[in-house]
Coordinates of C-alpha atoms in Angstrom, one line a residue:
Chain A
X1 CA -0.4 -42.4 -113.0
X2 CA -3.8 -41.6 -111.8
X3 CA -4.9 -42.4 -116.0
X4 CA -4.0 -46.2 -115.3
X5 CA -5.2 -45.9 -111.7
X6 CA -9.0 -44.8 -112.1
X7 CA -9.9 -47.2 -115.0
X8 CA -8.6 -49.8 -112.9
X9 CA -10.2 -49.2 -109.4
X10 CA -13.3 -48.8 -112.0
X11 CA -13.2 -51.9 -113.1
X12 CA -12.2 -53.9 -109.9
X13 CA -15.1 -52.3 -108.1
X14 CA -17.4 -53.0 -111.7
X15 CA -16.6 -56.4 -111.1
X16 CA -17.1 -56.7 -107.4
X17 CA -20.4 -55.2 -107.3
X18 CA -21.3 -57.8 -110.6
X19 CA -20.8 -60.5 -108.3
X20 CA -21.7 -59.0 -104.8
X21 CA -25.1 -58.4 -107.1
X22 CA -25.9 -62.2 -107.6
X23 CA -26.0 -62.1 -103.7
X24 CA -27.8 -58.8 -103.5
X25 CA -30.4 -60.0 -106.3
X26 CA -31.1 -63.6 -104.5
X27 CA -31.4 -62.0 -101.1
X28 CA -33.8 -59.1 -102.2
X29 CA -35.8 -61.6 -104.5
X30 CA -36.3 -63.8 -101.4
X31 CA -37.3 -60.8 -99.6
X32 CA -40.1 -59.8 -101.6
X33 CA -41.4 -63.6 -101.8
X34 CA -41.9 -63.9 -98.8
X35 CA -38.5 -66.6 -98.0
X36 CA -35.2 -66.2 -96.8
X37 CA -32.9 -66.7 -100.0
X38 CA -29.1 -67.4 -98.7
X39 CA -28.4 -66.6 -95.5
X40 CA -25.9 -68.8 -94.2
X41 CA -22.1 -68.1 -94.9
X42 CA -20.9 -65.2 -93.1
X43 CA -23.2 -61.9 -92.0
X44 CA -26.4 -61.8 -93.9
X45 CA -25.1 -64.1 -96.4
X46 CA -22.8 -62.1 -97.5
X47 CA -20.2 -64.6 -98.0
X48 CA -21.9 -66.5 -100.4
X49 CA -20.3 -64.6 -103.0
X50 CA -17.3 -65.8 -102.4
X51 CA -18.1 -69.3 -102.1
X52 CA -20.3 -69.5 -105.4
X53 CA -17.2 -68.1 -106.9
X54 CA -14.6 -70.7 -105.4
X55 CA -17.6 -72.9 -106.3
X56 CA -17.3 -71.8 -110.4
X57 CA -13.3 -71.9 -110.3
X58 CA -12.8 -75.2 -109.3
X59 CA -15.4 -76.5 -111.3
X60 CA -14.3 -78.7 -114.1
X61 CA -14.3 -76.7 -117.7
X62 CA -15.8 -78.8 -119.8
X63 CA -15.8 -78.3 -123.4
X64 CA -17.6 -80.8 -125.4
X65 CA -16.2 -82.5 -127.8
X66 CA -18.5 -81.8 -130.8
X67 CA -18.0 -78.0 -129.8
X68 CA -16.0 -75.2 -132.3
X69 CA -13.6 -74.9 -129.6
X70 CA -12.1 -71.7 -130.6
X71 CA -15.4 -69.9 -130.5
X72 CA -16.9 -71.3 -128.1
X73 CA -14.1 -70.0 -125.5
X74 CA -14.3 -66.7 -127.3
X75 CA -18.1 -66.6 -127.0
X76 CA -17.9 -65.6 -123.5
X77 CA -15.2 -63.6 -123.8
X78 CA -16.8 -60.8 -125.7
X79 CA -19.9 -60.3 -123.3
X80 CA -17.5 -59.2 -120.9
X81 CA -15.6 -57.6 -122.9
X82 CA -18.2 -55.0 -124.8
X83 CA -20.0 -54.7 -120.9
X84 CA -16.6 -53.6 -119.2
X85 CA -16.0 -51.2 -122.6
X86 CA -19.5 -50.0 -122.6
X87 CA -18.4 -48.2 -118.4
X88 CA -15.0 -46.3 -120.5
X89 CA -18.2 -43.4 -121.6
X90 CA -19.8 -43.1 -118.5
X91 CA -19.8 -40.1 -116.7
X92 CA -20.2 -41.1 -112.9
X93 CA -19.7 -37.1 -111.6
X94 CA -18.1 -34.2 -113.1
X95 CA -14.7 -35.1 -112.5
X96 CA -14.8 -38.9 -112.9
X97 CA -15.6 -40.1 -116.2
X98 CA -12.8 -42.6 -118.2
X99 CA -13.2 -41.3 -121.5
X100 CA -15.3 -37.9 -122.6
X101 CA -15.9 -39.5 -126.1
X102 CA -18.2 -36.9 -128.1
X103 CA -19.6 -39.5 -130.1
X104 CA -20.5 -41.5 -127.0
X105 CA -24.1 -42.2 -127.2
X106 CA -23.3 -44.1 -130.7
X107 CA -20.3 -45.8 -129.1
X108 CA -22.5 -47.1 -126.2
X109 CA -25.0 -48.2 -129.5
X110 CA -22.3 -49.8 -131.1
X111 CA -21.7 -51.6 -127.9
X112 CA -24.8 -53.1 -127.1
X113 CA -25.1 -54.1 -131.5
X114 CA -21.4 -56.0 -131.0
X115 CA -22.4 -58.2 -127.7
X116 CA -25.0 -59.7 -129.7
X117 CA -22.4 -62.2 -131.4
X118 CA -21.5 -63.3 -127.4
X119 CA -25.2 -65.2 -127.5
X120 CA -24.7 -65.7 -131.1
X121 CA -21.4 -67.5 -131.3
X122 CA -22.2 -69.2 -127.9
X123 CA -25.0 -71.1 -129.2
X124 CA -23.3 -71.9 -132.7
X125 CA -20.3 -73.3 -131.5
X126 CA -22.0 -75.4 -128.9
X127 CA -23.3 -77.5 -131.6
X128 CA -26.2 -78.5 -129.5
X129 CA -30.4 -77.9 -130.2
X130 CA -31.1 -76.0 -127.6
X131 CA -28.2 -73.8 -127.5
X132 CA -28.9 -72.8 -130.7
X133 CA -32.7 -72.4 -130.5
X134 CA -31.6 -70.2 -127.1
X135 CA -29.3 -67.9 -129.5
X136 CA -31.8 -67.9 -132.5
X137 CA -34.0 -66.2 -130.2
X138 CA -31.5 -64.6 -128.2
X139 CA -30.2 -62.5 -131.4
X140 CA -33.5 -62.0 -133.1
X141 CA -34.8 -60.4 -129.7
X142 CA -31.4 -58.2 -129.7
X143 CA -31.4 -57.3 -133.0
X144 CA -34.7 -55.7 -133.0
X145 CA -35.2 -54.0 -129.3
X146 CA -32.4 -52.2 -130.4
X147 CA -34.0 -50.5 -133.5
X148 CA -36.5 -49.3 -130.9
X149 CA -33.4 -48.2 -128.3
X150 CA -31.7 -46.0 -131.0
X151 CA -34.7 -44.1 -132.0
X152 CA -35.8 -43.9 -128.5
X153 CA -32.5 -42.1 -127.9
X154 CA -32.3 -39.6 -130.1
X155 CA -35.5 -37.8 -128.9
X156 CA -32.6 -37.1 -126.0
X157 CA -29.9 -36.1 -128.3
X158 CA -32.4 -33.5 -130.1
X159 CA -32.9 -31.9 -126.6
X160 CA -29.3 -31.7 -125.5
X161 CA -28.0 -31.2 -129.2
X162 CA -25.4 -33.7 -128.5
X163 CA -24.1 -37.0 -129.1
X164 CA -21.9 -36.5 -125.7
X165 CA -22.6 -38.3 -122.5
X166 CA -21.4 -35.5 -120.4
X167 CA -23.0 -32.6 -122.5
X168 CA -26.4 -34.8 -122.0
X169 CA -26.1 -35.0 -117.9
X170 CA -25.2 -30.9 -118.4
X171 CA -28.1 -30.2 -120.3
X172 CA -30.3 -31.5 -117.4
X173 CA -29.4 -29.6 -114.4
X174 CA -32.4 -27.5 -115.6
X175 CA -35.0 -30.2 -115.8
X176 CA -34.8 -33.8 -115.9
X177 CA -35.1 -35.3 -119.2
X178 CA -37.8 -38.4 -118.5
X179 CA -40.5 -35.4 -117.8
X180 CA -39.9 -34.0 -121.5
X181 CA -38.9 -37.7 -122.9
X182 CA -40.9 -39.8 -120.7
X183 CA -41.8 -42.2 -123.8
X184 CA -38.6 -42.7 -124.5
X185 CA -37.9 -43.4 -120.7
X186 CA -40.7 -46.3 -120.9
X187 CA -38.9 -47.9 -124.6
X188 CA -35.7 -47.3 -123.9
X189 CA -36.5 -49.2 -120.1
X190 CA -38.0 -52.5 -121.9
X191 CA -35.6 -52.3 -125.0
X192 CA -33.1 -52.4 -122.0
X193 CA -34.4 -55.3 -120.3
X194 CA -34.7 -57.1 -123.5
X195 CA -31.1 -56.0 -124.3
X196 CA -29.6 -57.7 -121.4
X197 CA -32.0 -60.8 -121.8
X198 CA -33.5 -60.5 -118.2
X199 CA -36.9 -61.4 -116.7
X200 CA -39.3 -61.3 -118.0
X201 CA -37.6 -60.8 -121.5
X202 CA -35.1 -64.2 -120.9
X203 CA -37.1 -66.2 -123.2
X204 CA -33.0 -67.0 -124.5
X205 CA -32.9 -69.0 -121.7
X206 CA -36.5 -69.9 -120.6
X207 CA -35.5 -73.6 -118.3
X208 CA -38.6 -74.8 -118.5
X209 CA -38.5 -75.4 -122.7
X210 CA -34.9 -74.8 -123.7
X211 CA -32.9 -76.1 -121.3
X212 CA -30.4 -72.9 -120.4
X213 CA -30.8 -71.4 -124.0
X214 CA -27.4 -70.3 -125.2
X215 CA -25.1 -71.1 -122.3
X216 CA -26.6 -74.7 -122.0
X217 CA -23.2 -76.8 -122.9
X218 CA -21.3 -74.0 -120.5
X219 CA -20.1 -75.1 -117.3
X220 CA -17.2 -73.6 -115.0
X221 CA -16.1 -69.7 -115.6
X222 CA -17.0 -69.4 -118.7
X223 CA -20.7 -69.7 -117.6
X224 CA -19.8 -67.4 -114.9
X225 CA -18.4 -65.0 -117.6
X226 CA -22.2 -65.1 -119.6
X227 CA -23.4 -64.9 -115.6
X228 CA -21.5 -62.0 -114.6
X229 CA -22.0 -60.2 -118.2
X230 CA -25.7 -60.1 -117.7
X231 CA -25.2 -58.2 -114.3
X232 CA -23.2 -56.1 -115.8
X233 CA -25.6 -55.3 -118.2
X234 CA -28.1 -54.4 -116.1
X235 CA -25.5 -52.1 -114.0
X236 CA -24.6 -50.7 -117.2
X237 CA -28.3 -50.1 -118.5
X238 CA -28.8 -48.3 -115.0
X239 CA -26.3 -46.2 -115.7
X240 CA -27.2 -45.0 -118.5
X241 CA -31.3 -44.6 -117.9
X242 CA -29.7 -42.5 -115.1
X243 CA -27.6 -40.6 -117.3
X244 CA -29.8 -40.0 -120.2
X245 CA -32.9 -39.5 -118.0
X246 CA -32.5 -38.6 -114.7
X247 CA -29.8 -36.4 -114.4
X248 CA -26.7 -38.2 -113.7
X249 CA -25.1 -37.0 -111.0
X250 CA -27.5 -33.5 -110.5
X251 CA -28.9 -33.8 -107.4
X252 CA -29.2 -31.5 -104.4
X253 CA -26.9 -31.6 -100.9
X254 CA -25.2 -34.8 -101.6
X255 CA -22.0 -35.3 -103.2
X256 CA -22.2 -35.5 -107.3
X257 CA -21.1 -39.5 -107.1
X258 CA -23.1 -40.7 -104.4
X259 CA -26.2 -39.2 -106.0
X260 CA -25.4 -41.0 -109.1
X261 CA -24.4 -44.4 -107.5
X262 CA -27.7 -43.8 -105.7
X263 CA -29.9 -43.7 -108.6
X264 CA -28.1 -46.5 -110.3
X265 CA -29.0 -48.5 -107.5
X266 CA -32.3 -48.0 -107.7
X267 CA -32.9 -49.0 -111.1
X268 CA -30.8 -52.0 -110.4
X269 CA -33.5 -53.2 -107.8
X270 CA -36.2 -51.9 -110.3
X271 CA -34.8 -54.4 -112.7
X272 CA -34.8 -57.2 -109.6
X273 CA -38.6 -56.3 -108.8
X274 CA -39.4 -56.6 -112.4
X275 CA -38.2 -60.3 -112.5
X276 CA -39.8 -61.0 -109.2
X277 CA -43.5 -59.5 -109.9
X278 CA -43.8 -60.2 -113.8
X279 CA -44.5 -63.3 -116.0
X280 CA -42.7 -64.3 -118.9
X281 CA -44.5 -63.6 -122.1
X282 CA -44.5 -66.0 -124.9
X283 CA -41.9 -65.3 -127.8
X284 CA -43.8 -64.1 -130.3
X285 CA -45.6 -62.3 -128.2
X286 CA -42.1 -60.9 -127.3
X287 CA -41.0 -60.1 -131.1
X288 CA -44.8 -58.9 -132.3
X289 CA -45.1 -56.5 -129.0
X290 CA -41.9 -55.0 -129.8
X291 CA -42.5 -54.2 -133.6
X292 CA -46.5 -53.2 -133.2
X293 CA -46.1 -50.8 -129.9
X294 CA -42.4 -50.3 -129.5
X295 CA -41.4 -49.2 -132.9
X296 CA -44.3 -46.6 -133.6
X297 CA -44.1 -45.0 -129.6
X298 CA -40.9 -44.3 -130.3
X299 CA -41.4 -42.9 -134.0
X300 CA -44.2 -40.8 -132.5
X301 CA -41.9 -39.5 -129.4
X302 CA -39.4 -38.8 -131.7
X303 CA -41.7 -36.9 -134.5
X304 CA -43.2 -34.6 -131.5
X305 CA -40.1 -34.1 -130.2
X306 CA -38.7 -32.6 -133.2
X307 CA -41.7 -30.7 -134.0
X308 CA -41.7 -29.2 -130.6
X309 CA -38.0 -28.1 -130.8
X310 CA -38.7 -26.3 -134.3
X311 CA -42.1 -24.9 -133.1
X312 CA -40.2 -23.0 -129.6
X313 CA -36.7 -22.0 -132.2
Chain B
X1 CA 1.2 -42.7 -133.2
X2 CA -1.6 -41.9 -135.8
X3 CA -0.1 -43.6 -138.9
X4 CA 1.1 -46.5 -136.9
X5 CA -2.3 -47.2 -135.5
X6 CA -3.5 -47.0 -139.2
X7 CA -1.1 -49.4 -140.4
X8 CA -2.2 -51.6 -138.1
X9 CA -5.6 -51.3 -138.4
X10 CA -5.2 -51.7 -142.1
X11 CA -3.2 -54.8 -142.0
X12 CA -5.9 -56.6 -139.3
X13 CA -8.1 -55.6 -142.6
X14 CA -6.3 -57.3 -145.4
X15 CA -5.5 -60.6 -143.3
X16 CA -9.2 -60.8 -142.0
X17 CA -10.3 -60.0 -145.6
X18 CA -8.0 -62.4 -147.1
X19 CA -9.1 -65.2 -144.7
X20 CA -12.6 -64.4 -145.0
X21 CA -12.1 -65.5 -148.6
X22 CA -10.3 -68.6 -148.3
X23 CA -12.2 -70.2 -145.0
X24 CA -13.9 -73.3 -146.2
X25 CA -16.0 -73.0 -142.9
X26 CA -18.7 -70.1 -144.2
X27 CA -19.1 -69.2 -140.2
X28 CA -15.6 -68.8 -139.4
X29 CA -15.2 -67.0 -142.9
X30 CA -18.0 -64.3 -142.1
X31 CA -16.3 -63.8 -138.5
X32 CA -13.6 -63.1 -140.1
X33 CA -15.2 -59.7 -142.2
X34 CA -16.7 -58.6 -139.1
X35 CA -13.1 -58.2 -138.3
X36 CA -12.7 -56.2 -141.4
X37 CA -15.2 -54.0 -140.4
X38 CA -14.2 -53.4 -137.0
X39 CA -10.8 -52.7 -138.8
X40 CA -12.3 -50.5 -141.1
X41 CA -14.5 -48.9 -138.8
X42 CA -11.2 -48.0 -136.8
X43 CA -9.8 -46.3 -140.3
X44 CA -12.4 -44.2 -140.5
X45 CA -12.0 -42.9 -136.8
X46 CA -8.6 -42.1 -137.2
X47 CA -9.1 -40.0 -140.5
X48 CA -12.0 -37.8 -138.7
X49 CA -15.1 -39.7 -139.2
X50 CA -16.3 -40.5 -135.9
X51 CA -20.1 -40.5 -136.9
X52 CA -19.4 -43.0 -140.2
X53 CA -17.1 -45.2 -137.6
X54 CA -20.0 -45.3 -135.3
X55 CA -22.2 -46.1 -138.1
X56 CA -20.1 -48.8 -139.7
X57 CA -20.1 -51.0 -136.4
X58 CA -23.8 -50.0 -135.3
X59 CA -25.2 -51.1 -138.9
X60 CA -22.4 -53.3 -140.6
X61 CA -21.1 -55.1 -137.9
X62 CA -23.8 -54.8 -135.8
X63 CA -27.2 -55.4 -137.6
X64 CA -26.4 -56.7 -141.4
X65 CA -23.6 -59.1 -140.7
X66 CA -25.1 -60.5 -137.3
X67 CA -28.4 -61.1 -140.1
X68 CA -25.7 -63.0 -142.2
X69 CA -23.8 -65.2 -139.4
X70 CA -27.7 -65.8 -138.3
X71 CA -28.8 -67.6 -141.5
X72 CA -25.9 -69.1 -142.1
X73 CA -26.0 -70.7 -138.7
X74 CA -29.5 -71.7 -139.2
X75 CA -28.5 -73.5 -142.6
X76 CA -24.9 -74.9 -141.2
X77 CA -24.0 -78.6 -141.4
X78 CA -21.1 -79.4 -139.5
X79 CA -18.6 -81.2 -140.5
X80 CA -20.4 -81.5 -143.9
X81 CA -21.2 -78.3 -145.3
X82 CA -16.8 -77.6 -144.4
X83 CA -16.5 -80.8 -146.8
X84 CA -18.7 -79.1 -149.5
X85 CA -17.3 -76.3 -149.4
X86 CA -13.9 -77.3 -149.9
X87 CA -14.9 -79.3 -153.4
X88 CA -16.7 -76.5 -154.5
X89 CA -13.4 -73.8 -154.7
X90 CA -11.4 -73.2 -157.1
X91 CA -8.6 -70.9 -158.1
X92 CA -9.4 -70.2 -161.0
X93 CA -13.4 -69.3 -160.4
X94 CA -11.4 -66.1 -158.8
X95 CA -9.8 -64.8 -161.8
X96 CA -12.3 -61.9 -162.6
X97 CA -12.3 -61.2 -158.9
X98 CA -8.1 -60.5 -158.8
X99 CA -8.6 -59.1 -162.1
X100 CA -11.2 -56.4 -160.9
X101 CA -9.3 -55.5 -157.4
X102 CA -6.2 -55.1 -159.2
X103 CA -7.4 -52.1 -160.5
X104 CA -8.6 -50.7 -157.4
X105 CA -5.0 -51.6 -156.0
X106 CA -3.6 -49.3 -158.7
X107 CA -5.6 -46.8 -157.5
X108 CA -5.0 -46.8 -154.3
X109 CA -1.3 -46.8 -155.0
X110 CA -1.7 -43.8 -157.1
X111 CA -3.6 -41.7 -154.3
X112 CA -1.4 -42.6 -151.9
X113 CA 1.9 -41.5 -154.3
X114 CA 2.7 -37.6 -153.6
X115 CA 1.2 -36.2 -156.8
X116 CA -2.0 -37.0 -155.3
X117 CA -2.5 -34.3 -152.8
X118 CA -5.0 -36.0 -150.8
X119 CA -3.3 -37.6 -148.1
X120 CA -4.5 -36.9 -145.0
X121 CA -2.4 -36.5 -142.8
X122 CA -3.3 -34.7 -138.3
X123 CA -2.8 -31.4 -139.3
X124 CA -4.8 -32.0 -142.7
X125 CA -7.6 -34.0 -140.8
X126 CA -11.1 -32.4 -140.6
X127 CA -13.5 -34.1 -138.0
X128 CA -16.6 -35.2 -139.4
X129 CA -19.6 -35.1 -137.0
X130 CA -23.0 -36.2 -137.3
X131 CA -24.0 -32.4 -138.1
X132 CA -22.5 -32.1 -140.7
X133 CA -23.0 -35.6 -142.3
X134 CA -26.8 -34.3 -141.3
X135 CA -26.8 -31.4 -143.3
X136 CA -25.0 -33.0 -146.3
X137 CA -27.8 -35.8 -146.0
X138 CA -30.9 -33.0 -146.1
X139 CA -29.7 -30.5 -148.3
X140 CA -27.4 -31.6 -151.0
X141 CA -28.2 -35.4 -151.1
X142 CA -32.0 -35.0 -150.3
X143 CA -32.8 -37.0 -153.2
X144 CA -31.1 -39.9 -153.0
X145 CA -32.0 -40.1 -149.4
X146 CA -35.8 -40.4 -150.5
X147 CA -35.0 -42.5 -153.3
X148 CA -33.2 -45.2 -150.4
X149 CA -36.4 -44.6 -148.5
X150 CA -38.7 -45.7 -151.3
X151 CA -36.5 -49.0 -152.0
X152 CA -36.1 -49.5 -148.1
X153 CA -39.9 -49.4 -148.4
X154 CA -40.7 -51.6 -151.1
X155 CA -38.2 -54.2 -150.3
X156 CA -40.1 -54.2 -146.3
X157 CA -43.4 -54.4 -148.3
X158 CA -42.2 -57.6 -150.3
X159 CA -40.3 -58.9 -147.0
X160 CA -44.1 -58.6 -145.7
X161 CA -45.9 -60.2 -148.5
X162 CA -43.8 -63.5 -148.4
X163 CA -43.9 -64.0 -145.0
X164 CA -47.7 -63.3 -145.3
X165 CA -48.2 -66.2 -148.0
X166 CA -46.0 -68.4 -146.3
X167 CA -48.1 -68.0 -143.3
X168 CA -51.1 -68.9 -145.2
X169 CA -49.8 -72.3 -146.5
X170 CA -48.8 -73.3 -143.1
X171 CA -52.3 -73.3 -141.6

């Protein structure tokens, strides 16, 4: 019973704390500019959750006419669907974990590669310029930030000698790994950001020269689906900068799943500040920052790395 | 539970495969083999590949074919390429294609008959990690590795010189 049960209480509260962010994220922006943000429905705000979501599900779901219909409801559809897969390999404590996949690093790769077709398809089958000048961007970003997430990655597989989420988070209840891998801590961050197209990296949808980029003909849920995908992303890029990085859920006096919900949360409002305090860069600034700095640091982090493991054998 | 999730899997194959060669539509057509190689990606996971599944969606599904929807999408017409397309098929062109994967039918159909003693079956099955793909790669196959590097190279080194020249023209 309790093998149905957990997945599912996992992926109610996934979902809940996706949307409860879009409150959490307007509210702490607001803070840190020096305004309110929304305040009005129910304590704090609070309740404006729930009435941005009766908002989206009474909306009218519009498909245009000139669309691919079939893929352009599918489009959506897949975001969510590789974000919610991409939770089954994390290990929130020692006893709580979905799957304990021993390929899981690659899975969680393979993840991340397959949600590029969400922007992809979204902006083909909207049959519209900006949508698909939004996922021509959108997918030449993804594509090649996640060279530079791969490599940066496997400086953390040669220390733990394992492909396996949980062995990683075992191997660090010595030392943390962003002290030994703290390059690949700083790629693997942007190549994150850039991964689930947020601020300053959401040149996709930059408003002020593309419209909404991809998602432009959405309207209804299924924008809410590409809206609630992207927090998820950056929940499940928390997650695993905590896992890979910082320990999981190692940590002293606390319980092992607060400590990790903790440090999730953290980078979460990391992410937020990021998208407050930075500017957006141009694009091929974007694309020619990522192949000229991004691609060699994590060559380099990965070559001394190596040479340091054979060196101490 | 093993051999009917192969079955499966293998079917979703052959109808995505099949329908990725009769689409008209060239998107639809190349949605349809990433489904093969999801499909086939699954195959190999079930007969103790995990890495080489890994591998088949991160660089198959992931990278090359996202490249190929990418310029097709960039070069699609509508309505009118669909039209094109349709005129430009026909049976016949695919005679030496049926010709050539009838023999690879046969084949299969011979390793899968019991003379063949390779089936593989769970208590036959041998996991395949990325360790010992690893030290396949850097021992045994070392050579052909470099010789992929040295194309991989030369091929980036004339992907740079084209874009260079066209870069030149522009200005």
């Amino acid at each position: 019973m309790s093998d149905i049960l957990t997945p599912l209480i996992i992926l109610v509260v996934l979902l809940l704390s996706a949307a409860l962010l879009t409150w959490v994220e307007r509210r702490v922006l607001g803070l840190w500019q020096d305004r309110y943000g929304p305040n009005r429905v129910g304590p704090f705000g609070l309740l404006q959750v729930v009435a941005d979501m009766i908002k989206l599900f009474t909306k009218e779901d519009w498909i245009p006419p000139f669309a691919d219909k079939v893929i352009f409801v599918i489009a959506p559809m897949i975001v969510m669907t590789m974000m919610l897969l991409g939770f089954a390999i994390i290990p929130f404590s020692s006893e709580l974990q979905i799957v304990d996949f021993d390929h899981g690093l690659l899975f969680f790769l393979a993840i991340s590669s397959l949600s590029v077709y969400s922007v992809m398809l979204a902006g083909f089958s909207s049959n519209s310029k900006y949508a698909l000048f939004g996922a021509l961007r959108a997918t030449a970003q993804m594509i090649s930030y996640e060279v530079f997430m791969g490599l940066s990655l496997m400086g953390v597989v040669i220390l733990s000698n394992s492909f396996s989420l949980r062995d990683i988070v075992e191997a660090q209840t010595e030392q943390w790994f962003f002290i030994p891998q703290f390059l690949a801590l700083l790629v693997f961050m942007i190549a994150g950001i850039a991964e689930s197209h947020r601020a300053p990296f959401d040149l996709p949808e930059a408003e002020h020269e593309i419209v909404a980029g991809f998602h432009t003909e959405y309207s209804s849920m299924k924008f809410g689906m590409f809206f609630i995908g992207e927090y998820l992303g950056v929940i499940l890029i928390s997650m695993m900068i905590v896992t890979l990085f910082f320990g999981g859920w190692h940590g002293p006096w606390l319980p092992p799943l607060l400590w990790f919900l903790l440090k999730t949360a953290l980078f979460v409002l990391f992410f937020i500040l990021l998208r407050a305090a930075t500017p957006r860069p141009r694009y091929d600034q974007l694309m020619s920052f990522g192949w000229k700095y991004m691609l060699p640091l994590s060559l380099i982090n990965l070559m001394i790395t190596a040479a340091l493991t054979l060196w101490n054998q | 539970m093993t051999s009917m999730l192969f079955y499966l899997a293998a079917g979703v194959a052959i109808i995505a495969a099949l329908l990725t060669v009769t689409r008209h539509n060239a998107v639809h057509a190349l949605l349809y083999l990433v489904i093969t190689m999801l499909a086939i990606s699954l195959i190999f996971f079930l007969f103790g590949a995990p890495f080489a599944a890994a591998l088949q969606i991160i660089i198959y599904a992931g990278a090359i074919m996202v490249l190929f929807v990418f310029v097709t999408m960039m070069l699609h017409q509508g309505e009118l390429s669909v039209k094109q397309e349709s005129q430009l098929y026909r049976p016949a062109q695919s005679l030496g294609a049926i010709l050539l994967s009838t023999i690879l039918l046969f084949e299969v159909i011979y390793l899968l008959s019991p003379q063949a003693a390779v089936i593989i079956t769970p208590d036959t099955r041998v996991v395949i990690g990325a360790k010992e793909i690893g030290l396949k790669l850097y021992t045994s196959y070392l050579l052909l590795v470099e010789i992929a590097a040295l194309l991989l190279l030369t091929a980036l080194i004339g992907a740079f010189h084209l874009g260079r020249r066209h870069q030149e023209n522009s200005k």
